Amino acid sequence: MASPDQTSSLPDIFDAALNLEDTHFKSGYDEGFSDGLLTGKDEARYVGLKSGFETGQELGFYRGCIDIWASAIQIDPLCFSTRVQKSIKQMDELVSKYPFNDPENEVATDVVESLRLKFKAVCATLNVKLEYDGYPKSSDVGF
């Protein structure tokens, strides 16, 4: 029979069985983390491209409106009030101020919000119903 000192130094044959759940948990976690990291990057890239495209499309819409209104002003400088002309100029400055190279900049959100407000104000003053298609029309909102 083995002495008590020898028994404590022998490896326990049940250690592997007792740690089996922990081993599989860690293995599964590591595998899931690696797969999630790759999938997350792909999904983030897709969401970023979609969001960037939508923002660019909205800014392009406003740029087109500004250019048309500016052309009308060049043809007939008195076609719009000075207040509307000032708002159109402010819209032009806002589009120029948008940080295209750093869209995560806090200024980006502020610029787009200011553009939306100026656009609505100009349209209301001109009594025209222009709406950007990327957002729900006020007539589509139901309560």
PDB file of N, CA and C in Angstrom, residues 17-72:
ATOM      1  N   ALA A  17     -11.788  14.486 -16.151  1.00  0.00           N
ATOM      2  CA  ALA A  17     -13.235  14.386 -16.282  1.00  0.00           C
ATOM      3  C   ALA A  17     -13.923  15.560 -15.599  1.00  0.00           C
ATOM      4  N   LEU A  18     -13.395  15.977 -14.457  1.00  0.00           N
ATOM      5  CA  LEU A  18     -14.007  17.085 -13.724  1.00  0.00           C
ATOM      6  C   LEU A  18     -13.803  18.419 -14.454  1.00  0.00           C
ATOM      7  N   ASN A  19     -12.700  18.565 -15.151  1.00  0.00           N
ATOM      8  CA  ASN A  19     -12.408  19.809 -15.868  1.00  0.00           C
ATOM      9  C   ASN A  19     -12.886  19.792 -17.313  1.00  0.00           C
ATOM     10  N   LEU A  20     -13.556  18.721 -17.716  1.00  0.00           N
ATOM     11  CA  LEU A  20     -14.010  18.583 -19.101  1.00  0.00           C
ATOM     12  C   LEU A  20     -14.964  19.713 -19.501  1.00  0.00           C
ATOM     13  N   GLU A  21     -15.909  20.048 -18.631  1.00  0.00           N
ATOM     14  CA  GLU A  21     -16.865  21.104 -18.942  1.00  0.00           C
ATOM     15  C   GLU A  21     -16.154  22.447 -19.116  1.00  0.00           C
ATOM     16  N   ASP A  22     -15.234  22.761 -18.213  1.00  0.00           N
ATOM     17  CA  ASP A  22     -14.475  24.008 -18.319  1.00  0.00           C
ATOM     18  C   ASP A  22     -13.646  24.053 -19.591  1.00  0.00           C
ATOM     19  N   THR A  23     -13.043  22.937 -19.943  1.00  0.00           N
ATOM     20  CA  THR A  23     -12.212  22.861 -21.149  1.00  0.00           C
ATOM     21  C   THR A  23     -13.061  23.124 -22.387  1.00  0.00           C
ATOM     22  N   HIS A  24     -14.216  22.472 -22.469  1.00  0.00           N
ATOM     23  CA  HIS A  24     -15.095  22.666 -23.632  1.00  0.00           C
ATOM     24  C   HIS A  24     -15.685  24.073 -23.658  1.00  0.00           C
ATOM     25  N   PHE A  25     -15.996  24.602 -22.498  1.00  0.00           N
ATOM     26  CA  PHE A  25     -16.523  25.968 -22.425  1.00  0.00           C
ATOM     27  C   PHE A  25     -15.499  26.952 -22.975  1.00  0.00           C
ATOM     28  N   LYS A  26     -14.249  26.831 -22.523  1.00  0.00           N
ATOM     29  CA  LYS A  26     -13.196  27.738 -22.979  1.00  0.00           C
ATOM     30  C   LYS A  26     -12.947  27.566 -24.475  1.00  0.00           C
ATOM     31  N   SER A  27     -12.920  26.337 -24.937  1.00  0.00           N
ATOM     32  CA  SER A  27     -12.707  26.070 -26.363  1.00  0.00           C
ATOM     33  C   SER A  27     -13.836  26.682 -27.198  1.00  0.00           C
ATOM     34  N   GLY A  28     -15.075  26.492 -26.766  1.00  0.00           N
ATOM     35  CA  GLY A  28     -16.229  27.058 -27.475  1.00  0.00           C
ATOM     36  C   GLY A  28     -16.223  28.572 -27.452  1.00  0.00           C
ATOM     37  N   TYR A  29     -15.852  29.128 -26.312  1.00  0.00           N
ATOM     38  CA  TYR A  29     -15.785  30.578 -26.195  1.00  0.00           C
ATOM     39  C   TYR A  29     -14.742  31.147 -27.160  1.00  0.00           C
ATOM     40  N   ASP A  30     -13.546  30.554 -27.167  1.00  0.00           N
ATOM     41  CA  ASP A  30     -12.480  31.032 -28.042  1.00  0.00           C
ATOM     42  C   ASP A  30     -12.887  30.954 -29.511  1.00  0.00           C
ATOM     43  N   GLU A  31     -13.516  29.845 -29.887  1.00  0.00           N
ATOM     44  CA  GLU A  31     -13.959  29.671 -31.277  1.00  0.00           C
ATOM     45  C   GLU A  31     -15.057  30.688 -31.629  1.00  0.00           C
ATOM     46  N   GLY A  32     -16.016  30.851 -30.726  1.00  0.00           N
ATOM     47  CA  GLY A  32     -17.089  31.819 -30.964  1.00  0.00           C
ATOM     48  C   GLY A  32     -16.581  33.247 -31.020  1.00  0.00           C
ATOM     49  N   PHE A  33     -15.629  33.573 -30.186  1.00  0.00           N
ATOM     50  CA  PHE A  33     -15.052  34.918 -30.181  1.00  0.00           C
ATOM     51  C   PHE A  33     -14.359  35.197 -31.508  1.00  0.00           C
ATOM     52  N   SER A  34     -13.578  34.253 -32.002  1.00  0.00           N
ATOM     53  CA  SER A  34     -12.869  34.433 -33.283  1.00  0.00           C
ATOM     54  C   SER A  34     -13.859  34.602 -34.433  1.00  0.00           C
ATOM     55  N   ASP A  35     -14.865  33.724 -34.473  1.00  0.00           N
ATOM     56  CA  ASP A  35     -15.859  33.817 -35.544  1.00  0.00           C
ATOM     57  C   ASP A  35     -16.659  35.108 -35.440  1.00  0.00           C
ATOM     58  N   GLY A  36     -17.022  35.499 -34.224  1.00  0.00           N
ATOM     59  CA  GLY A  36     -17.778  36.731 -34.024  1.00  0.00           C
ATOM     60  C   GLY A  36     -16.995  37.963 -34.421  1.00  0.00           C
ATOM     61  N   LEU A  37     -15.691  37.927 -34.166  1.00  0.00           N
ATOM     62  CA  LEU A  37     -14.839  39.058 -34.536  1.00  0.00           C
ATOM     63  C   LEU A  37     -14.832  39.250 -36.045  1.00  0.00           C
ATOM     64  N   LEU A  38     -14.688  38.156 -36.785  1.00  0.00           N
ATOM     65  CA  LEU A  38     -14.693  38.245 -38.245  1.00  0.00           C
ATOM     66  C   LEU A  38     -16.061  38.678 -38.773  1.00  0.00           C
ATOM     67  N   THR A  39     -17.112  38.058 -38.259  1.00  0.00           N
ATOM     68  CA  THR A  39     -18.466  38.401 -38.701  1.00  0.00           C
ATOM     69  C   THR A  39     -18.807  39.840 -38.330  1.00  0.00           C
ATOM     70  N   GLY A  40     -18.416  40.257 -37.140  1.00  0.00           N
ATOM     71  CA  GLY A  40     -18.696  41.618 -36.687  1.00  0.00           C
ATOM     72  C   GLY A  40     -18.033  42.654 -37.569  1.00  0.00           C
ATOM     73  N   LYS A  41     -16.808  42.388 -37.995  1.00  0.00           N
ATOM     74  CA  LYS A  41     -16.116  43.328 -38.878  1.00  0.00           C
ATOM     75  C   LYS A  41     -16.836  43.435 -40.215  1.00  0.00           C
ATOM     76  N   ASP A  42     -17.268  42.293 -40.752  1.00  0.00           N
ATOM     77  CA  ASP A  42     -17.988  42.317 -42.028  1.00  0.00           C
ATOM     78  C   ASP A  42     -19.308  43.072 -41.899  1.00  0.00           C
ATOM     79  N   GLU A  43     -20.040  42.801 -40.827  1.00  0.00           N
ATOM     80  CA  GLU A  43     -21.318  43.484 -40.624  1.00  0.00           C
ATOM     81  C   GLU A  43     -21.113  44.978 -40.391  1.00  0.00           C
ATOM     82  N   ALA A  44     -20.094  45.327 -39.634  1.00  0.00           N
ATOM     83  CA  ALA A  44     -19.805  46.743 -39.377  1.00  0.00           C
ATOM     84  C   ALA A  44     -19.433  47.460 -40.664  1.00  0.00           C
ATOM     85  N   ARG A  45     -18.668  46.813 -41.518  1.00  0.00           N
ATOM     86  CA  ARG A  45     -18.292  47.402 -42.795  1.00  0.00           C
ATOM     87  C   ARG A  45     -19.536  47.649 -43.649  1.00  0.00           C
ATOM     88  N   TYR A  46     -20.438  46.657 -43.679  1.00  0.00           N
ATOM     89  CA  TYR A  46     -21.668  46.789 -44.459  1.00  0.00           C
ATOM     90  C   TYR A  46     -22.534  47.938 -43.929  1.00  0.00           C
ATOM     91  N   VAL A  47     -22.715  47.984 -42.616  1.00  0.00           N
ATOM     92  CA  VAL A  47     -23.536  49.042 -42.006  1.00  0.00           C
ATOM     93  C   VAL A  47     -22.907  50.408 -42.261  1.00  0.00           C
ATOM     94  N   GLY A  48     -21.581  50.485 -42.139  1.00  0.00           N
ATOM     95  CA  GLY A  48     -20.882  51.749 -42.378  1.00  0.00           C
ATOM     96  C   GLY A  48     -21.037  52.227 -43.808  1.00  0.00           C
ATOM     97  N   LEU A  49     -20.904  51.296 -44.769  1.00  0.00           N
ATOM     98  CA  LEU A  49     -21.074  51.669 -46.175  1.00  0.00           C
ATOM     99  C   LEU A  49     -22.501  52.135 -46.448  1.00  0.00           C
ATOM    100  N   LYS A  50     -23.460  51.411 -45.899  1.00  0.00           N
ATOM    101  CA  LYS A  50     -24.871  51.769 -46.101  1.00  0.00           C
ATOM    102  C   LYS A  50     -25.169  53.141 -45.499  1.00  0.00           C
ATOM    103  N   SER A  51     -24.696  53.365 -44.284  1.00  0.00           N
ATOM    104  CA  SER A  51     -24.932  54.639 -43.614  1.00  0.00           C
ATOM    105  C   SER A  51     -24.244  55.782 -44.357  1.00  0.00           C
ATOM    106  N   GLY A  52     -23.015  55.551 -44.785  1.00  0.00           N
ATOM    107  CA  GLY A  52     -22.283  56.572 -45.539  1.00  0.00           C
ATOM    108  C   GLY A  52     -22.957  56.895 -46.860  1.00  0.00           C
ATOM    109  N   PHE A  53     -23.453  55.861 -47.537  1.00  0.00           N
ATOM    110  CA  PHE A  53     -24.154  56.073 -48.804  1.00  0.00           C
ATOM    111  C   PHE A  53     -25.414  56.900 -48.591  1.00  0.00           C
ATOM    112  N   GLU A  54     -26.169  56.565 -47.549  1.00  0.00           N
ATOM    113  CA  GLU A  54     -27.407  57.300 -47.276  1.00  0.00           C
ATOM    114  C   GLU A  54     -27.129  58.763 -46.951  1.00  0.00           C
ATOM    115  N   THR A  55     -26.087  59.010 -46.165  1.00  0.00           N
ATOM    116  CA  THR A  55     -25.734  60.391 -45.828  1.00  0.00           C
ATOM    117  C   THR A  55     -25.287  61.143 -47.071  1.00  0.00           C
ATOM    118  N   GLY A  56     -24.463  60.493 -47.897  1.00  0.00           N
ATOM    119  CA  GLY A  56     -24.007  61.115 -49.142  1.00  0.00           C
ATOM    120  C   GLY A  56     -25.162  61.415 -50.081  1.00  0.00           C
ATOM    121  N   GLN A  57     -26.114  60.506 -50.123  1.00  0.00           N
ATOM    122  CA  GLN A  57     -27.292  60.709 -50.972  1.00  0.00           C
ATOM    123  C   GLN A  57     -28.110  61.909 -50.485  1.00  0.00           C
ATOM    124  N   GLU A  58     -28.280  62.015 -49.187  1.00  0.00           N
ATOM    125  CA  GLU A  58     -29.032  63.152 -48.637  1.00  0.00           C
ATOM    126  C   GLU A  58     -28.302  64.470 -48.888  1.00  0.00           C
ATOM    127  N   LEU A  59     -26.989  64.480 -48.665  1.00  0.00           N
ATOM    128  CA  LEU A  59     -26.210  65.702 -48.922  1.00  0.00           C
ATOM    129  C   LEU A  59     -26.248  66.069 -50.403  1.00  0.00           C
ATOM    130  N   GLY A  60     -26.219  65.060 -51.268  1.00  0.00           N
ATOM    131  CA  GLY A  60     -26.320  65.308 -52.708  1.00  0.00           C
ATOM    132  C   GLY A  60     -27.668  65.910 -53.089  1.00  0.00           C
ATOM    133  N   PHE A  61     -28.726  65.446 -52.436  1.00  0.00           N
ATOM    134  CA  PHE A  61     -30.054  66.013 -52.674  1.00  0.00           C
ATOM    135  C   PHE A  61     -30.073  67.501 -52.333  1.00  0.00           C
ATOM    136  N   TYR A  62     -29.526  67.827 -51.148  1.00  0.00           N
ATOM    137  CA  TYR A  62     -29.493  69.234 -50.741  1.00  0.00           C
ATOM    138  C   TYR A  62     -28.603  70.052 -51.676  1.00  0.00           C
ATOM    139  N   ARG A  63     -27.466  69.487 -52.097  1.00  0.00           N
ATOM    140  CA  ARG A  63     -26.567  70.187 -53.027  1.00  0.00           C
ATOM    141  C   ARG A  63     -27.300  70.480 -54.339  1.00  0.00           C
ATOM    142  N   GLY A  64     -28.071  69.519 -54.827  1.00  0.00           N
ATOM    143  CA  GLY A  64     -28.827  69.730 -56.059  1.00  0.00           C
ATOM    144  C   GLY A  64     -29.846  70.850 -55.919  1.00  0.00           C
ATOM    145  N   CYS A  65     -30.557  70.868 -54.805  1.00  0.00           N
ATOM    146  CA  CYS A  65     -31.538  71.943 -54.561  1.00  0.00           C
ATOM    147  C   CYS A  65     -30.845  73.295 -54.483  1.00  0.00           C
ATOM    148  N   ILE A  66     -29.724  73.345 -53.778  1.00  0.00           N
ATOM    149  CA  ILE A  66     -28.969  74.600 -53.643  1.00  0.00           C
ATOM    150  C   ILE A  66     -28.515  75.090 -55.014  1.00  0.00           C
ATOM    151  N   ASP A  67     -27.996  74.181 -55.834  1.00  0.00           N
ATOM    152  CA  ASP A  67     -27.511  74.568 -57.161  1.00  0.00           C
ATOM    153  C   ASP A  67     -28.642  75.088 -58.050  1.00  0.00           C
ATOM    154  N   ILE A  68     -29.794  74.463 -58.005  1.00  0.00           N
ATOM    155  CA  ILE A  68     -30.944  74.919 -58.803  1.00  0.00           C
ATOM    156  C   ILE A  68     -31.390  76.299 -58.339  1.00  0.00           C
ATOM    157  N   TRP A  69     -31.506  76.467 -57.026  1.00  0.00           N
ATOM    158  CA  TRP A  69     -31.928  77.760 -56.494  1.00  0.00           C
ATOM    159  C   TRP A  69     -30.899  78.852 -56.803  1.00  0.00           C
ATOM    160  N   ALA A  70     -29.614  78.504 -56.706  1.00  0.00           N
ATOM    161  CA  ALA A  70     -28.560  79.480 -57.016  1.00  0.00           C
ATOM    162  C   ALA A  70     -28.603  79.856 -58.498  1.00  0.00           C
ATOM    163  N   SER A  71     -28.899  78.907 -59.369  1.00  0.00           N
ATOM    164  CA  SER A  71     -29.026  79.205 -60.800  1.00  0.00           C
ATOM    165  C   SER A  71     -30.200  80.140 -61.066  1.00  0.00           C
ATOM    166  N   ALA A  72     -31.307  79.907 -60.370  1.00  0.00           N
ATOM    167  CA  ALA A  72     -32.476  80.776 -60.520  1.00  0.00           C
ATOM    168  C   ALA A  72     -32.139  82.195 -60.066  1.00  0.00           C
TER     169      ALA A  72
END
